[in-house]
Amino acid sequence: MDPDNITPEENTTAADQPEAPATRYYGKAVALVAAAGAGHRLGADKPKAFVELGEHTILQHCLLNIAASGVFEEIVVMASFEMCSLAIDQSTALELDIPVKVYPGGVLRSDSVFEGIKRIMANDENDPVSIIAVHDAARCLTPPKLFADVVEKTRLLMTVNNPGAVIPALPVTDTIKMVDSVGNVIGTPDRSRLRAIQTPQAFDAKLLSKIHEQAAAEDINTTDDAALFERFGITVMTVEGDRRAFKITNPEDLALANIYMNQDEND
Ligand code: C5P
């Protein structure tokens, strides 16, 4: 992809985007949950999203927190093909007050997200979508407020005709170094300017859809979706992240998740 061939202006006012960003403000907000990973590093006997954490599975915690934020009209879950029916059962059991749709994801996280975006935008003409917030199921203890923060700030960007992305960020405590391919240090970025990035990441939906289409066409794979916006020089704003939005990856992360859950119960 050649970022020089596309400008923020082209993205927001091109002929294939009939509405100005500020009017797109009125469409619905959809949470897109990436839950199709195998989670091998967790060492469980099932895909990570279906591992139990207290009374619920990781996927169910995630859905409960998203619904509790009160900012979404719909949740779309991407699960691996063989787990789709269990994902439907587990979401139905929660009796949430917003619809949850489940679709099969892809080989990479970026494939799952792109597939989800296509599903969400399929009926955009009749039922406009304004914002898509992409979230890792593995960050299942993300507090509802963080979802509300990123969605509200994304709408705010739209009202000033500056559509973009809003992502949670936390300062890093370690010194981070850049190394070459054999592990020799080649630089030490100023720590005060470094941030650890989490999800949910909220986006202007039409812009996200267009950018993912281009990335797929050019076989570009990034570890988060905001990186695609950055390539095009489109606004990516940060809000303060939350330690509870950490990603469950290794077995010891389950112990940390239990500590956070107990803390919340005692608050
Ligand atoms: O592997 P990692 O933990 O970085 O994955 C982040 C999130 O992306 C997880 O919630 C995982 O379920 C999801 N994922 C996905 N489709 C894949 C791979 C990962 O939805 N093919």
Short mmCIF file of C-alpha atoms and ligand atoms in Angstrom, two decimals:
data_model
loop_
_atom_site.label_atom_id
_atom_site.label_comp_id
_atom_site.label_asym_id
_atom_site.label_seq_id
_atom_site.Cartn_x
_atom_site.Cartn_y
_atom_site.Cartn_z
CA MET A 1 0.00 0.00 0.00
CA ASP A 2 1.30 3.43 -0.86
CA PRO A 3 0.21 5.85 1.86
CA ASP A 4 1.19 8.74 -0.39
CA ASN A 5 -1.59 7.83 -2.79
CA ILE A 6 -4.31 8.34 -0.25
CA THR A 7 -4.95 11.32 1.96
CA PRO A 8 -7.33 11.84 4.86
CA GLU A 9 -9.35 14.12 2.57
CA GLU A 10 -9.69 11.36 0.00
CA ASN A 11 -10.81 8.97 2.66
CA THR A 12 -13.48 11.22 4.02
CA THR A 13 -14.93 12.97 1.00
CA ALA A 14 -14.41 10.53 -1.85
CA ALA A 15 -17.30 9.86 -4.20
CA ASP A 16 -17.85 6.41 -2.71
CA GLN A 17 -18.52 8.04 0.65
CA PRO A 18 -21.70 10.03 0.13
CA GLU A 19 -22.00 11.48 3.61
CA ALA A 20 -19.73 13.96 5.34
CA PRO A 21 -18.18 12.54 8.52
CA ALA A 22 -20.27 14.78 10.75
CA THR A 23 -23.50 13.33 9.36
CA ARG A 24 -22.15 9.79 9.69
CA TYR A 25 -22.23 10.55 13.41
CA TYR A 26 -25.86 9.34 13.57
CA GLY A 27 -25.34 5.69 12.60
CA LYS A 28 -25.11 2.86 15.10
CA ALA A 29 -22.03 1.77 17.06
CA VAL A 30 -21.08 -1.90 16.79
CA ALA A 31 -18.56 -3.82 18.92
CA LEU A 32 -16.51 -6.32 16.91
CA VAL A 33 -15.01 -9.03 19.12
CA ALA A 34 -12.04 -11.00 17.79
CA ALA A 35 -12.44 -14.40 19.46
CA ALA A 36 -11.25 -16.79 16.77
CA GLY A 37 -7.74 -17.41 18.10
CA ALA A 38 -6.56 -20.81 19.31
CA GLY A 39 -4.72 -19.41 22.31
CA HIS A 40 -2.01 -22.12 22.29
CA ARG A 41 0.16 -20.16 24.74
CA LEU A 42 -2.54 -20.53 27.40
CA GLY A 43 -2.12 -24.31 27.21
CA ALA A 44 -5.85 -24.97 27.73
CA ASP A 45 -7.75 -27.85 26.16
CA LYS A 46 -10.03 -25.43 24.27
CA PRO A 47 -9.71 -22.12 22.40
CA LYS A 48 -8.93 -19.23 24.76
CA ALA A 49 -12.28 -17.43 24.50
CA PHE A 50 -14.05 -20.51 25.86
CA VAL A 51 -11.87 -21.01 28.93
CA GLU A 52 -13.74 -20.51 32.23
CA LEU A 53 -12.88 -17.64 34.51
CA GLY A 54 -15.06 -17.85 37.62
CA GLU A 55 -18.73 -18.20 36.68
CA HIS A 56 -18.32 -17.24 33.04
CA THR A 57 -16.08 -17.95 30.08
CA ILE A 58 -13.63 -15.36 28.76
CA LEU A 59 -16.04 -14.64 25.88
CA GLN A 60 -18.96 -14.17 28.27
CA HIS A 61 -17.04 -11.73 30.51
CA CYS A 62 -16.19 -9.80 27.40
CA LEU A 63 -19.82 -9.65 26.21
CA LEU A 64 -21.09 -8.61 29.65
CA ASN A 65 -18.63 -5.71 29.87
CA ILE A 66 -19.39 -4.54 26.33
CA ALA A 67 -23.15 -4.63 26.92
CA ALA A 68 -22.76 -2.84 30.28
CA SER A 69 -21.06 0.09 28.57
CA GLY A 70 -24.43 1.06 27.08
CA VAL A 71 -22.85 2.57 23.95
CA PHE A 72 -23.40 -0.23 21.42
CA GLU A 73 -26.45 -1.21 19.39
CA GLU A 74 -25.00 -4.58 18.43
CA ILE A 75 -22.12 -6.99 19.10
CA VAL A 76 -20.49 -9.11 16.40
CA VAL A 77 -18.31 -12.02 17.54
CA MET A 78 -15.77 -13.71 15.27
CA ALA A 79 -15.14 -17.28 16.46
CA SER A 80 -13.34 -20.17 14.84
CA PHE A 81 -15.71 -22.14 12.60
CA GLU A 82 -16.03 -25.09 14.96
CA MET A 83 -16.72 -22.86 17.99
CA CYS A 84 -19.46 -20.72 16.42
CA SER A 85 -22.36 -22.73 17.76
CA LEU A 86 -20.93 -22.74 21.30
CA ALA A 87 -20.36 -18.97 21.02
CA ILE A 88 -24.03 -18.54 20.08
CA ASP A 89 -25.14 -20.70 23.05
CA GLN A 90 -22.91 -18.80 25.46
CA SER A 91 -24.07 -15.39 24.31
CA THR A 92 -27.76 -16.41 24.30
CA ALA A 93 -27.39 -17.64 27.89
CA LEU A 94 -26.45 -14.13 29.02
CA GLU A 95 -29.81 -12.65 27.85
CA LEU A 96 -28.20 -9.34 26.93
CA ASP A 97 -30.38 -6.43 25.87
CA ILE A 98 -28.50 -5.97 22.57
CA PRO A 99 -28.22 -8.51 19.73
CA VAL A 100 -25.09 -10.66 19.45
CA LYS A 101 -24.23 -12.12 16.04
CA VAL A 102 -21.56 -14.79 15.59
CA TYR A 103 -19.57 -15.45 12.42
CA PRO A 104 -16.53 -17.58 11.55
CA GLY A 105 -13.19 -15.77 11.69
CA GLY A 106 -10.03 -16.29 9.63
CA VAL A 107 -6.49 -17.62 9.94
CA LEU A 108 -4.96 -14.39 11.31
CA ARG A 109 -6.49 -11.84 13.66
CA SER A 110 -6.52 -9.33 10.82
CA ASP A 111 -8.51 -11.83 8.67
CA SER A 112 -11.07 -12.25 11.45
CA VAL A 113 -11.42 -8.50 11.87
CA PHE A 114 -11.74 -7.86 8.12
CA GLU A 115 -14.38 -10.57 7.80
CA GLY A 116 -16.29 -9.01 10.72
CA ILE A 117 -16.13 -5.55 9.18
CA LYS A 118 -17.59 -6.90 5.91
CA ARG A 119 -20.46 -8.53 7.83
CA ILE A 120 -21.16 -5.36 9.79
CA MET A 121 -21.08 -3.07 6.76
CA ALA A 122 -23.13 -5.38 4.52
CA ASN A 123 -26.40 -3.57 5.32
CA ASP A 124 -24.89 -0.13 5.92
CA GLU A 125 -27.06 1.58 3.29
CA ASN A 126 -30.31 0.66 5.05
CA ASP A 127 -29.04 0.56 8.62
CA PRO A 128 -26.04 2.92 8.77
CA VAL A 129 -23.07 2.08 10.92
CA SER A 130 -21.19 4.99 12.36
CA ILE A 131 -18.55 3.42 14.62
CA ILE A 132 -16.90 0.03 14.89
CA ALA A 133 -14.96 -0.73 18.07
CA VAL A 134 -12.60 -3.67 17.55
CA HIS A 135 -11.87 -5.61 20.71
CA ASP A 136 -9.80 -8.69 21.63
CA ALA A 137 -11.91 -11.26 23.47
CA ALA A 138 -8.72 -12.04 25.39
CA ARG A 139 -9.02 -8.60 27.09
CA CYS A 140 -12.18 -9.79 28.74
CA LEU A 141 -11.99 -7.75 31.96
CA THR A 142 -11.88 -4.41 30.14
CA PRO A 143 -14.19 -2.17 32.18
CA PRO A 144 -17.37 -0.83 30.49
CA LYS A 145 -16.14 2.76 30.91
CA LEU A 146 -13.24 2.19 28.52
CA PHE A 147 -15.66 1.16 25.74
CA ALA A 148 -17.72 4.29 26.41
CA ASP A 149 -14.59 6.48 26.38
CA VAL A 150 -13.33 5.34 22.98
CA VAL A 151 -16.76 5.43 21.33
CA GLU A 152 -17.65 8.89 22.66
CA LYS A 153 -14.30 10.36 21.62
CA THR A 154 -14.63 8.83 18.15
CA ARG A 155 -18.03 10.52 17.76
CA LEU A 156 -16.47 13.75 18.93
CA LEU A 157 -13.87 13.53 16.14
CA MET A 158 -16.71 13.05 13.65
CA THR A 159 -18.53 16.15 14.83
CA VAL A 160 -15.50 18.25 13.93
CA ASN A 161 -15.19 16.51 10.54
CA ASN A 162 -11.95 14.83 11.54
CA PRO A 163 -12.86 11.13 11.46
CA GLY A 164 -10.25 8.79 12.85
CA ALA A 165 -9.52 6.31 15.57
CA VAL A 166 -9.43 6.37 19.36
CA ILE A 167 -7.34 3.79 21.22
CA PRO A 168 -6.48 3.12 24.89
CA ALA A 169 -2.86 3.70 25.89
CA LEU A 170 -0.85 3.17 29.08
CA PRO A 171 2.62 4.52 29.90
CA VAL A 172 5.30 1.83 29.93
CA THR A 173 7.36 1.16 33.03
CA ASP A 174 10.20 -0.81 31.41
CA THR A 175 12.90 0.78 29.28
CA ILE A 176 12.19 -0.38 25.72
CA LYS A 177 15.05 -0.96 23.29
CA MET A 178 15.09 -1.61 19.56
CA VAL A 179 17.27 -4.53 18.49
CA ASP A 180 18.54 -5.78 15.14
CA SER A 181 17.87 -9.25 13.74
CA VAL A 182 20.59 -10.81 15.90
CA GLY A 183 19.55 -9.08 19.09
CA ASN A 184 22.10 -6.26 19.27
CA VAL A 185 20.67 -3.02 20.58
CA ILE A 186 20.29 -0.30 17.96
CA GLY A 187 18.38 2.31 19.91
CA THR A 188 16.52 3.36 23.04
CA PRO A 189 13.39 5.42 22.39
CA ASP A 190 12.50 8.09 24.96
CA ARG A 191 10.32 6.17 27.43
CA SER A 192 8.17 9.18 28.27
CA ARG A 193 6.82 9.07 24.71
CA LEU A 194 6.12 5.32 24.60
CA ARG A 195 2.72 3.79 25.28
CA ALA A 196 1.42 0.23 25.56
CA ILE A 197 -1.70 -0.01 23.40
CA GLN A 198 -4.82 -1.97 24.28
CA THR A 199 -8.26 -2.59 22.83
CA PRO A 200 -11.10 -1.59 22.37
CA GLN A 201 -10.01 0.52 19.42
CA ALA A 202 -12.86 2.61 17.99
CA PHE A 203 -12.97 3.78 14.37
CA ASP A 204 -15.06 5.72 11.90
CA ALA A 205 -16.74 2.65 10.39
CA LYS A 206 -16.62 3.63 6.72
CA LEU A 207 -12.99 4.63 6.94
CA LEU A 208 -12.08 1.39 8.72
CA SER A 209 -13.87 -0.63 6.07
CA LYS A 210 -12.14 1.15 3.20
CA ILE A 211 -8.70 0.90 4.77
CA HIS A 212 -9.07 -2.80 5.58
CA GLU A 213 -10.11 -3.46 1.98
CA GLN A 214 -6.92 -1.82 0.74
CA ALA A 215 -4.77 -3.61 3.30
CA ALA A 216 -6.26 -6.98 2.29
CA ALA A 217 -5.74 -6.21 -1.41
CA GLU A 218 -2.09 -5.44 -0.72
CA ASP A 219 -1.62 -8.30 1.74
CA ILE A 220 -0.73 -6.04 4.65
CA ASN A 221 -1.05 -7.56 8.09
CA THR A 222 -0.65 -5.45 11.24
CA THR A 223 -0.94 -6.46 14.89
CA ASP A 224 -3.56 -3.81 15.54
CA ASP A 225 -6.03 -1.92 13.37
CA ALA A 226 -4.93 1.58 14.35
CA ALA A 227 -1.61 0.87 12.62
CA LEU A 228 -3.45 0.93 9.28
CA PHE A 229 -4.85 4.39 10.08
CA GLU A 230 -1.35 5.57 11.00
CA ARG A 231 -0.04 4.47 7.60
CA PHE A 232 -2.45 6.88 5.95
CA GLY A 233 -1.71 9.76 8.32
CA ILE A 234 -5.25 9.67 9.70
CA THR A 235 -5.88 10.88 13.25
CA VAL A 236 -5.32 8.24 15.92
CA MET A 237 -6.11 9.70 19.33
CA THR A 238 -5.31 8.00 22.63
CA VAL A 239 -7.32 7.85 25.83
CA GLU A 240 -6.04 6.56 29.13
CA GLY A 241 -6.07 2.76 29.11
CA ASP A 242 -6.85 0.51 32.06
CA ARG A 243 -4.71 -2.22 33.58
CA ARG A 244 -7.74 -4.52 33.65
CA ALA A 245 -7.78 -4.39 29.83
CA PHE A 246 -4.66 -6.57 29.74
CA LYS A 247 -4.62 -9.48 27.32
CA ILE A 248 -4.87 -12.99 28.76
CA THR A 249 -2.09 -14.87 26.98
CA ASN A 250 -0.16 -17.16 29.34
CA PRO A 251 -1.41 -19.42 32.17
CA GLU A 252 -0.26 -16.95 34.85
CA ASP A 253 -2.50 -14.29 33.27
CA LEU A 254 -5.51 -16.30 34.46
CA ALA A 255 -4.29 -15.87 38.04
CA LEU A 256 -4.02 -12.11 37.49
CA ALA A 257 -7.52 -12.07 36.00
CA ASN A 258 -8.83 -13.77 39.14
CA ILE A 259 -7.13 -11.13 41.31
CA TYR A 260 -8.79 -8.32 39.32
CA MET A 261 -12.19 -10.04 39.51
CA ASN A 262 -11.93 -10.43 43.27
CA GLN A 263 -10.86 -6.79 43.62
CA ASP A 264 -13.93 -5.68 41.66
CA GLU A 265 -16.21 -7.79 43.82
CA ASN A 266 -14.74 -6.21 46.97
CA ASP A 267 -15.00 -2.61 45.68
O1 C5P B 1 -3.21 -14.20 19.56
P1 C5P B 1 -3.61 -12.96 20.28
O2 C5P B 1 -3.86 -13.18 21.75
O3 C5P B 1 -2.75 -11.77 20.00
O4 C5P B 1 -5.04 -12.59 19.67
C1 C5P B 1 -5.72 -11.42 20.04
C2 C5P B 1 -7.21 -11.65 19.81
O5 C5P B 1 -7.45 -11.92 18.43
C3 C5P B 1 -7.75 -12.84 20.62
O6 C5P B 1 -8.92 -12.46 21.30
C4 C5P B 1 -7.98 -13.89 19.56
O7 C5P B 1 -9.10 -14.73 19.82
C5 C5P B 1 -8.26 -13.06 18.31
N1 C5P B 1 -7.93 -13.78 17.06
C6 C5P B 1 -8.91 -13.92 16.09
N2 C5P B 1 -8.62 -14.62 14.93
C7 C5P B 1 -7.42 -15.18 14.74
C8 C5P B 1 -6.40 -15.02 15.72
C9 C5P B 1 -6.67 -14.30 16.87
O8 C5P B 1 -10.04 -13.44 16.26
N3 C5P B 1 -7.20 -15.85 13.63
#
